[in-house]
CSV table of C-alpha atoms in Angstrom, one decimal:
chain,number,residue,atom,x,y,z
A,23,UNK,CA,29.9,-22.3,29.7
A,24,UNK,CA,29.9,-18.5,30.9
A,25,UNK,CA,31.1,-17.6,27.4
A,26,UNK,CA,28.1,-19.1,26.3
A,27,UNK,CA,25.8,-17.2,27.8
A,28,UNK,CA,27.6,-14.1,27.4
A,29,UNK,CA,27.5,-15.1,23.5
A,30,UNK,CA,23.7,-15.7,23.9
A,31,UNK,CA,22.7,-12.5,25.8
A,32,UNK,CA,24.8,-10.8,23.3
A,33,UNK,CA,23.0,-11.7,20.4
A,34,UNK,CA,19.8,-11.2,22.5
A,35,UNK,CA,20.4,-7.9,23.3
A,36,UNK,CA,21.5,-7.1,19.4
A,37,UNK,CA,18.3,-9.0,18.2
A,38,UNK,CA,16.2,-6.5,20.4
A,39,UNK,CA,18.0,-3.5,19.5
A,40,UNK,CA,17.5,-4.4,16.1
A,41,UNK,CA,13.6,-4.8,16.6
A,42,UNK,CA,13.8,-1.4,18.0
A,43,UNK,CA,15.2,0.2,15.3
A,44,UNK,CA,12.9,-1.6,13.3
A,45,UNK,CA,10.1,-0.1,14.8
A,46,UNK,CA,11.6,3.1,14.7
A,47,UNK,CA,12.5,3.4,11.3
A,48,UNK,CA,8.5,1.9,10.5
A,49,UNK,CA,7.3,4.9,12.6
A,50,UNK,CA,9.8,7.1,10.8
A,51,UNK,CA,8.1,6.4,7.7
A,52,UNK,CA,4.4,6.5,8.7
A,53,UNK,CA,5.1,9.9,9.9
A,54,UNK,CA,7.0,11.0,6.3
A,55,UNK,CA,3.7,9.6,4.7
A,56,UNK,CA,1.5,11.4,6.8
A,57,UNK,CA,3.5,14.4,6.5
A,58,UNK,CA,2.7,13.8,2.7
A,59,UNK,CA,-1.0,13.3,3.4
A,60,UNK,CA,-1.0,16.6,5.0
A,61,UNK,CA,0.8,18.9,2.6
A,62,UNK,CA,-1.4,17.2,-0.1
A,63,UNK,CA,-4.7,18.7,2.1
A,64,UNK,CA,-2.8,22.3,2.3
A,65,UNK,CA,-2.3,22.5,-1.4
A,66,UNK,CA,-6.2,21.5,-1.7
A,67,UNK,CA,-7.2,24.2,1.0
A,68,UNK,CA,-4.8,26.7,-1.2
A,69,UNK,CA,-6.3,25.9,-4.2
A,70,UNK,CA,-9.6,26.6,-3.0
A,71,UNK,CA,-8.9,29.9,-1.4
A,72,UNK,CA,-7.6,31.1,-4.7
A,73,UNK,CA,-10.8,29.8,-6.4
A,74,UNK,CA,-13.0,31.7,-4.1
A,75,UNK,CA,-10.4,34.6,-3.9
A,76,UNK,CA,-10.8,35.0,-7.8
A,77,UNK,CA,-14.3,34.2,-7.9
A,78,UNK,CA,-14.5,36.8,-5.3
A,79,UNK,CA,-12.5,39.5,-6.7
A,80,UNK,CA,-13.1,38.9,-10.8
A,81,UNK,CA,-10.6,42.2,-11.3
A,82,UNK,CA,-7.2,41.3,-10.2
A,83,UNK,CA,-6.1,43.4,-7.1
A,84,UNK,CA,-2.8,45.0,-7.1
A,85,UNK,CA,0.2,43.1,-7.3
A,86,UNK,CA,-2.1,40.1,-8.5
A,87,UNK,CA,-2.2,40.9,-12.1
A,88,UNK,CA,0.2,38.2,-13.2
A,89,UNK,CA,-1.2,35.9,-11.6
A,90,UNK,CA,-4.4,36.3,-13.0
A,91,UNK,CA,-2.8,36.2,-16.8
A,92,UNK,CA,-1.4,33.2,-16.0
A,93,UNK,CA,-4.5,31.7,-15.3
A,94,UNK,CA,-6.2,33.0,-18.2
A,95,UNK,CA,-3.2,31.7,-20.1
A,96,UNK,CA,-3.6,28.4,-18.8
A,97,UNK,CA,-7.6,28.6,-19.3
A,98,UNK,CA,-6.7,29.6,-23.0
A,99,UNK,CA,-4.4,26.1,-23.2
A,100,UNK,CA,-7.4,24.2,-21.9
A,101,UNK,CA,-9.4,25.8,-24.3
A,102,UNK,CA,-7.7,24.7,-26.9
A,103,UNK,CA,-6.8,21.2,-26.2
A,104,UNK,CA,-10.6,20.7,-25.5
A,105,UNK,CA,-11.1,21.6,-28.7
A,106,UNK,CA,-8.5,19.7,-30.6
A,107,UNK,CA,-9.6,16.2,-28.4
A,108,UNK,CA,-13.1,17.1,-29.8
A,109,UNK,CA,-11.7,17.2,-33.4
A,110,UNK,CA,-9.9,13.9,-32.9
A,111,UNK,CA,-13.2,12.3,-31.6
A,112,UNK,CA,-15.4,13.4,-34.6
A,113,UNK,CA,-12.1,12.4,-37.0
């Protein structure tokens, strides 16, 4: 009968432990995806300090000068898709 109970507190104790890991690995990955949230509000606040920064400083400071091509580069992309989707529209 001691085996028994033995056996019983045995799978008990595993049940519980299991729970716990359970709850662990749920915690785990609320923290991942809040981690996600996060670097998804950096890369907004980033982006918005290089609009300002440009806005502020329309001629590219040293060491900048790249940069600033490749957004006019990417402008110039824009541009032109634009105006293509409004030639398909009136097509």
């Amino acid at each position: 009968m001691a085996e028994w109970k033995d056996l019983g507190n045995k799978a008990k104790n595993l049940t519980l432990a299991g729970l716990g890991k359970a709850r662990d690995l749920g915690e785990s990955a609320k923290l991942n995806l809040d981690n996600v949230s996060e670097e998804e509000n950096k890369k907004k606040a980033y982006a918005e300090i290089g609009k300002r920064f440009v806005a502020e400083n329309p001629i590219p400071p040293e060491g900048y000068e790249e940069l600033y091509r490749q957004l006019e580069q990417a402008d110039a992309r824009i541009s032109a898709n634009k105006a293509r989707i409004n030639e398909l529209k009136e097509d």
